[in-house]
Short mmCIF file of C-alpha atoms in Angstrom, two decimals:
data_model
loop_
_atom_site.label_atom_id
_atom_site.label_comp_id
_atom_site.label_asym_id
_atom_site.label_seq_id
_atom_site.Cartn_x
_atom_site.Cartn_y
_atom_site.Cartn_z
CA MET A 1 -16.73 -6.33 17.65
CA LYS A 2 -18.10 -3.99 15.00
CA GLN A 3 -20.54 -2.49 17.46
CA ARG A 4 -17.77 -1.96 19.99
CA ALA A 5 -15.49 -0.34 17.45
CA PHE A 6 -18.23 2.01 16.42
CA GLN A 7 -19.12 2.87 20.00
CA GLN A 8 -15.50 3.65 20.72
CA LEU A 9 -15.35 5.86 17.68
CA GLU A 10 -18.65 7.53 18.41
CA GLY A 11 -17.65 8.15 22.03
CA GLU A 12 -14.41 9.78 21.05
CA ARG A 13 -16.17 11.90 18.49
CA LEU A 14 -18.76 13.14 20.94
CA MET A 15 -16.09 13.90 23.52
CA ALA A 16 -14.17 15.90 20.97
CA ALA A 17 -17.34 17.69 19.97
CA ARG A 18 -18.10 18.66 23.57
CA LYS A 19 -14.58 19.89 23.99
CA ARG A 20 -14.98 21.95 20.89
CA GLU A 21 -18.22 23.59 22.01
CA GLY A 22 -16.19 25.71 24.35
CA GLY A 23 -13.44 26.21 21.84
CA GLY A 24 -14.76 29.15 19.83
CA ASN A 25 -15.44 29.38 16.14
CA ARG A 26 -12.75 27.23 14.67
CA LYS A 27 -12.83 25.91 11.15
CA MET A 28 -15.00 22.85 10.95
CA MET A 29 -13.07 19.84 9.86
CA GLN A 30 -13.86 16.24 10.42
CA LYS A 31 -11.45 13.45 9.94
CA THR A 32 -10.27 10.30 11.52
CA VAL A 33 -7.42 7.93 10.99
CA LEU A 34 -8.02 4.23 11.22
CA HIS A 35 -5.14 1.91 11.81
CA ARG A 36 -5.25 -1.64 10.73
CA ARG A 37 -3.65 -4.04 13.13
CA SER A 38 -1.80 -7.16 12.23
CA ASP A 39 -4.39 -9.41 13.85
CA HIS A 40 -6.88 -8.16 11.21
CA SER A 41 -9.65 -8.12 13.77
CA SER A 42 -10.05 -4.64 15.15
CA PHE A 43 -9.39 -1.01 14.50
CA SER A 44 -8.29 1.73 16.78
CA SER A 45 -9.35 5.19 15.89
CA ARG A 46 -9.07 8.73 16.98
CA TRP A 47 -10.56 12.01 15.96
CA GLN A 48 -8.80 15.22 15.25
CA ASP A 49 -10.80 18.44 15.51
CA ALA A 50 -13.93 16.37 15.30
CA GLU A 51 -17.40 17.78 14.94
CA PRO A 52 -20.42 15.47 14.89
CA LEU A 53 -22.25 15.92 11.64
CA HIS A 54 -24.79 13.31 12.54
CA THR A 55 -25.42 10.88 15.34
CA ASP A 56 -28.03 8.59 13.87
CA THR A 57 -25.90 6.73 11.37
CA PRO A 58 -26.45 2.99 11.67
CA PRO A 59 -23.39 1.63 13.41
CA ASP A 60 -23.20 -1.69 11.64
CA ALA A 61 -23.49 -0.19 8.19
CA ILE A 62 -20.68 2.26 8.82
CA VAL A 63 -18.39 -0.22 10.51
CA ASP A 64 -19.11 -2.75 7.78
CA ALA A 65 -18.26 -0.12 5.25
CA TRP A 66 -14.97 0.71 6.95
CA GLN A 67 -13.99 -2.90 7.12
CA GLU A 68 -14.90 -3.46 3.50
CA ILE A 69 -12.91 -0.45 2.45
CA LEU A 70 -9.92 -1.34 4.55
CA GLU A 71 -9.94 -4.86 3.18
CA ALA A 72 -10.22 -3.62 -0.39
CA GLU A 73 -7.53 -1.02 0.01
CA PHE A 74 -5.24 -3.22 2.01
CA HIS A 75 -5.25 -6.00 -0.54
CA LYS A 76 -5.40 -4.01 -3.74
CA GLY A 77 -3.10 -1.25 -2.59
CA THR A 78 -4.79 1.10 -5.03
CA PRO A 79 -5.25 4.66 -3.89
CA GLY A 80 -8.65 6.07 -4.59
CA ILE A 81 -11.64 7.84 -3.16
CA ILE A 82 -14.52 5.98 -1.65
CA GLY A 83 -17.83 7.40 -0.57
CA ILE A 84 -19.72 5.86 2.33
CA PRO A 85 -23.32 6.97 2.32
CA GLY A 86 -24.86 7.78 5.67
CA GLU A 87 -28.57 7.77 6.37
CA ASP A 88 -28.87 11.50 6.92
CA GLY A 89 -27.86 12.54 3.44
CA LYS A 90 -24.14 12.74 4.16
CA VAL A 91 -21.35 10.87 2.49
CA TRP A 92 -18.13 9.97 4.20
CA TYR A 93 -15.29 10.33 1.77
CA VAL A 94 -12.40 8.02 2.37
CA THR A 95 -9.02 8.67 0.84
CA PRO A 96 -6.22 6.30 1.73
CA HIS A 97 -2.95 7.94 2.58
CA ALA A 98 -0.67 7.99 5.56
CA ALA A 99 -1.17 10.88 7.94
CA GLU A 100 2.03 12.68 8.88
CA ASP A 101 1.37 12.72 12.60
CA ASP A 102 0.55 9.04 12.90
CA PRO A 103 2.75 6.96 15.12
CA VAL A 104 3.97 4.59 12.45
CA ASP A 105 5.24 2.07 14.97
CA GLN A 106 1.66 1.38 16.00
CA VAL A 107 0.81 0.38 12.51
CA GLN A 108 1.66 -3.14 11.57
CA GLY A 109 1.29 -5.06 8.36
CA SER A 110 3.15 -5.22 5.09
CA SER A 111 0.85 -3.12 2.92
CA PRO A 112 2.19 0.27 1.82
CA ILE A 113 -1.17 1.73 2.80
CA THR A 114 -0.93 1.94 6.56
CA SER A 115 -3.74 4.27 7.41
CA ILE A 116 -6.95 5.61 6.05
CA HIS A 117 -7.93 9.20 6.30
CA ILE A 118 -11.65 9.87 6.44
CA ASP A 119 -13.22 13.19 5.64
CA LEU A 120 -16.84 13.99 6.28
CA ASP A 121 -18.37 16.23 3.73
CA ASP A 122 -21.82 17.51 2.86
CA PHE A 123 -23.22 15.67 -0.10
CA GLU A 124 -26.62 15.29 -1.66
CA PHE A 125 -27.37 11.63 -1.69
CA SER A 126 -30.36 9.42 -2.36
CA ASN A 127 -30.97 7.67 0.89
CA GLY A 128 -29.32 4.29 1.35
CA THR A 129 -26.53 2.57 3.16
CA ARG A 130 -24.84 0.55 0.45
CA VAL A 131 -21.13 1.05 0.19
CA VAL A 132 -19.85 1.82 -3.28
CA PRO A 133 -16.13 1.21 -3.41
CA ASP A 134 -14.61 3.24 -6.18
CA VAL A 135 -10.92 2.57 -6.20
CA ALA A 136 -10.32 3.44 -9.86
CA PRO A 137 -8.41 6.67 -10.37
CA ALA A 138 -11.35 8.43 -11.98
CA LEU A 139 -11.27 12.17 -12.63
CA ASP A 140 -14.65 13.87 -12.38
CA GLY A 141 -16.29 10.54 -13.01
CA LYS A 142 -14.55 10.08 -16.37
CA MET A 143 -12.73 6.93 -17.29
CA VAL A 144 -9.05 7.68 -17.78
CA LYS A 145 -7.36 5.79 -20.60
CA PRO A 146 -3.67 4.99 -20.46
CA PRO A 147 -1.37 7.06 -22.67
CA GLY A 148 -1.04 5.88 -26.25
CA SER A 149 -4.56 4.43 -26.45
CA LEU A 150 -5.61 6.75 -29.26
CA ILE A 151 -2.64 6.01 -31.49
CA MET A 152 -3.16 2.29 -30.98
CA GLN A 153 -6.75 2.69 -32.12
CA LEU A 154 -5.73 4.86 -35.07
CA THR A 155 -3.26 2.31 -36.39
CA GLU A 156 -6.20 0.01 -36.99
CA TYR A 157 -7.56 2.45 -39.57
CA LEU A 158 -4.56 4.38 -40.86
CA PRO A 159 -2.11 2.85 -43.31
CA ALA A 160 0.46 1.04 -41.25
CA LYS A 161 2.36 -2.08 -42.05
CA ARG A 162 2.30 -4.98 -39.64
CA ARG A 163 5.88 -4.35 -38.64
CA LEU A 164 5.18 -0.70 -37.93
CA ARG A 165 2.27 -1.70 -35.72
CA LYS A 166 4.54 -4.07 -33.88
CA ASP A 167 7.08 -1.29 -33.34
CA LEU A 168 4.40 1.19 -32.29
CA GLU A 169 3.12 -1.24 -29.70
CA GLN A 170 6.57 -1.42 -28.17
CA VAL A 171 7.02 2.36 -28.19
CA VAL A 172 3.65 2.72 -26.45
CA ALA A 173 4.62 -0.01 -23.97
CA ASP A 174 7.84 1.89 -23.19
CA MET A 175 5.96 5.15 -22.78
CA ARG A 176 3.46 3.57 -20.39
CA ASP A 177 6.20 1.81 -18.49
CA GLU A 178 8.12 5.03 -17.85
CA TYR A 179 4.98 7.08 -17.28
CA PHE A 180 3.52 4.76 -14.67
CA SER A 181 6.91 4.16 -13.02
CA ALA A 182 7.31 7.91 -12.59
CA LEU A 183 3.76 8.25 -11.25
CA ALA A 184 4.33 5.40 -8.82
CA ALA A 185 7.46 7.18 -7.60
CA GLY A 186 5.39 10.34 -7.11
CA ASP A 187 7.39 12.27 -9.70
CA ALA A 188 4.73 14.10 -11.71
CA ARG A 189 7.27 16.10 -13.70
CA GLU A 190 9.10 12.98 -14.82
CA ALA A 191 5.76 11.38 -15.71
CA LYS A 192 4.84 14.34 -17.88
CA PHE A 193 8.27 14.26 -19.49
CA ALA A 194 7.90 10.53 -20.21
CA LEU A 195 4.57 11.27 -21.85
CA TYR A 196 5.94 13.99 -24.13
CA ARG A 197 9.02 11.96 -24.99
CA GLY A 198 6.87 8.94 -25.79
CA ARG A 199 4.65 10.96 -28.10
CA LEU A 200 7.68 12.35 -29.87
CA GLU A 201 9.04 8.84 -30.34
CA LEU A 202 5.70 7.76 -31.76
CA VAL A 203 5.83 10.57 -34.31
CA ARG A 204 9.41 9.62 -35.15
CA ALA A 205 8.39 6.04 -35.68
CA ILE A 206 5.31 6.80 -37.74
CA VAL A 207 6.25 9.71 -40.00
CA PRO A 208 9.21 8.14 -41.90
CA SER A 209 7.23 4.97 -42.48
CA TRP A 210 4.19 6.80 -43.79
CA CYS A 211 6.38 9.03 -45.95
CA ALA A 212 8.08 5.97 -47.43
CA THR A 213 4.71 4.32 -48.04
CA PHE A 214 3.40 7.44 -49.73
CA VAL A 215 6.47 7.85 -51.95
CA SER A 216 6.32 4.19 -52.89
CA TRP A 217 2.66 4.49 -53.77
CA LEU A 218 3.38 7.65 -55.78
CA VAL A 219 6.18 6.00 -57.74
CA ASN A 220 4.03 2.96 -58.50
CA TRP A 221 1.19 5.17 -59.61
CA TRP A 222 3.52 7.18 -61.84
CA LEU A 223 4.98 4.06 -63.39
CA ALA A 224 1.52 2.68 -64.07
CA LYS A 225 0.45 5.93 -65.74
CA THR A 226 3.43 6.28 -68.06
CA PRO A 227 3.31 4.06 -71.15
CA MET B 1 26.59 -10.89 -46.80
CA ASN B 2 24.98 -8.03 -44.92
CA TRP B 3 27.41 -7.25 -42.13
CA PRO B 4 26.11 -5.56 -39.00
CA SER B 5 26.36 -1.77 -38.80
CA LYS B 6 27.86 0.06 -35.82
CA THR B 7 24.48 0.33 -34.09
CA GLU B 8 23.65 -3.27 -34.82
CA MET B 9 26.99 -4.36 -33.42
CA MET B 10 26.24 -2.48 -30.22
CA VAL B 11 22.87 -4.21 -29.96
CA LEU B 12 24.49 -7.58 -30.55
CA ARG B 13 27.11 -6.92 -27.87
CA LEU B 14 24.44 -5.90 -25.38
CA LEU B 15 22.36 -8.97 -26.14
CA ILE B 16 25.38 -11.26 -25.84
CA SER B 17 26.50 -9.75 -22.54
CA GLY B 18 23.07 -9.27 -20.99
CA GLY B 19 21.09 -12.13 -22.48
CA GLU B 20 17.53 -11.72 -23.72
CA SER B 21 16.19 -8.22 -23.49
CA TYR B 22 13.65 -5.75 -24.85
CA GLY B 23 14.04 -2.41 -26.58
CA LEU B 24 13.84 0.00 -23.68
CA ALA B 25 16.17 -2.10 -21.55
CA LEU B 26 18.72 -2.05 -24.38
CA VAL B 27 18.41 1.73 -24.69
CA LYS B 28 19.00 2.12 -20.95
CA ALA B 29 21.90 -0.33 -20.94
CA SER B 30 23.61 1.54 -23.78
CA ASP B 31 23.95 4.77 -21.77
CA GLY B 32 22.42 6.89 -24.48
CA ALA B 33 24.25 5.34 -27.41
CA LEU B 34 21.03 3.75 -28.65
CA LYS B 35 18.01 5.98 -29.23
CA ARG B 36 14.48 5.18 -28.23
CA GLY B 37 13.11 6.35 -31.56
CA THR B 38 15.25 4.03 -33.66
CA ILE B 39 15.80 0.98 -31.51
CA TYR B 40 12.73 -0.88 -32.73
CA VAL B 41 13.48 -0.08 -36.36
CA THR B 42 17.03 -1.34 -35.82
CA LEU B 43 15.82 -4.48 -34.07
CA GLY B 44 13.27 -5.09 -36.82
CA ARG B 45 15.98 -4.78 -39.49
CA MET B 46 18.28 -7.08 -37.53
CA GLU B 47 15.50 -9.62 -37.26
CA GLU B 48 15.06 -9.51 -41.04
CA LYS B 49 18.79 -10.06 -41.48
CA GLY B 50 18.63 -12.97 -39.06
CA PHE B 51 20.97 -11.46 -36.45
CA VAL B 52 18.35 -11.54 -33.70
CA ALA B 53 15.19 -13.52 -33.01
CA SER B 54 12.21 -12.25 -31.07
CA ARG B 55 9.34 -13.67 -29.14
CA GLN B 56 6.44 -12.15 -27.30
CA GLU B 57 6.77 -11.90 -23.55
CA GLU B 58 4.81 -14.54 -21.69
CA THR B 59 1.93 -12.99 -19.82
CA THR B 60 -0.09 -14.14 -16.88
CA PRO B 61 -3.84 -13.53 -16.46
CA GLU B 62 -3.00 -10.76 -13.97
CA HIS B 63 -0.72 -9.02 -16.45
CA ILE B 64 -2.03 -5.68 -17.59
CA GLY B 65 -0.76 -3.83 -20.62
CA ILE B 66 1.01 -4.50 -23.86
CA PRO B 67 3.28 -7.55 -23.83
CA ARG B 68 6.92 -6.83 -24.59
CA ARG B 69 8.82 -8.26 -27.50
CA ILE B 70 11.91 -9.99 -26.17
CA TYR B 71 14.97 -10.21 -28.41
CA LYS B 72 17.89 -12.60 -28.33
CA VAL B 73 20.96 -12.93 -30.49
CA THR B 74 21.09 -15.78 -33.01
CA GLY B 75 24.08 -17.87 -34.00
CA LEU B 76 24.33 -15.93 -37.24
CA GLY B 77 24.39 -12.67 -35.28
CA GLU B 78 27.15 -13.92 -33.01
CA ARG B 79 29.27 -15.11 -35.92
CA ALA B 80 28.73 -11.88 -37.86
CA LEU B 81 29.76 -9.80 -34.85
CA SER B 82 32.76 -11.97 -34.22
CA ALA B 83 33.85 -11.71 -37.86
CA VAL B 84 33.55 -7.91 -37.96
CA GLU B 85 35.37 -7.54 -34.64
CA HIS B 86 38.13 -9.77 -35.96
CA GLY B 87 38.34 -7.61 -39.09
CA GLU B 88 38.53 -4.46 -37.00
CA ARG B 89 41.33 -5.94 -34.91
CA LEU B 90 43.23 -6.67 -38.12
CA MET B 91 42.69 -3.04 -39.09
CA GLY B 92 44.29 -1.96 -35.82
CA GLY B 93 40.99 -1.03 -34.18
CA GLU B 94 39.81 1.05 -37.12
CA SER B 95 36.38 0.58 -38.64
CA LEU B 96 36.27 -1.55 -41.72
CA PRO B 97 35.78 0.34 -44.98
CA LYS B 98 32.22 0.76 -46.20
CA ALA B 99 33.02 -1.21 -49.32
CA VAL B 100 33.93 -4.20 -47.15
CA MET B 101 30.85 -3.88 -44.99
CA SER B 102 28.28 -3.61 -47.77
#
């Protein structure tokens, strides 16, 4: 099955490449869209403006990789970027999102991710065929912490009463709730707004409490000093 | 007796009508009458007065993030609200004087 799927894909790619040879100097772009069917057993694929970057990629490794990625993405539903190393020093970058020109009625299944868009890109790579699924939303390889992480860490060290900590936790929870809800809805502006508003609320929650603590400490100190 | 303030009365009404809830949900349900920045201070004060009780949200192993604190109205809170509302009705819908409330 895997072999057949790959052969089908490879055949279509080569056909598209031949067609392109007579097509002039068009911008080189390689991508494919894989549809997952409801029987979970096979993939159909097609190439758009395909250009063969390599022809000696081991079929099983690539098809295995696709299936692994599709499974991971389908079940987790987490958008991300995945690199599939090929044997010739190339990496196939996979980004899950629905392509606009896909016939949606051909796609079955309940997952919100209905198709996978694959880009081929030049990439220096130490030779190997292991698939490294990286579905975390990493930016330039850095781990991204959720908003409010720093303030939660700071409250461990800065003077804060237990009740204030409890309140801060809830303010941070609200901020994250609204931030991630807005991101999930694709509203980046609202997400940014939620972030700024949350930070402001944190300041509002912290400053009066710290001021009161400081004044109280000052008064106690003054009373202790005066005979 | 520490009677509930205007804001506290609003929180009590929301908790009575909507059942258990958490801070942000109360803010949203109040249509802007309650502020995000003060809701947790208010709820904390109400908890000290005994008008509301709180518990930590139950979490599952798959749950990610900070657990919410869920608030519910207590019997004392209900009776205090009822008493103040009764007093306001006797005043013809006017707020009770500060001297009465303190």
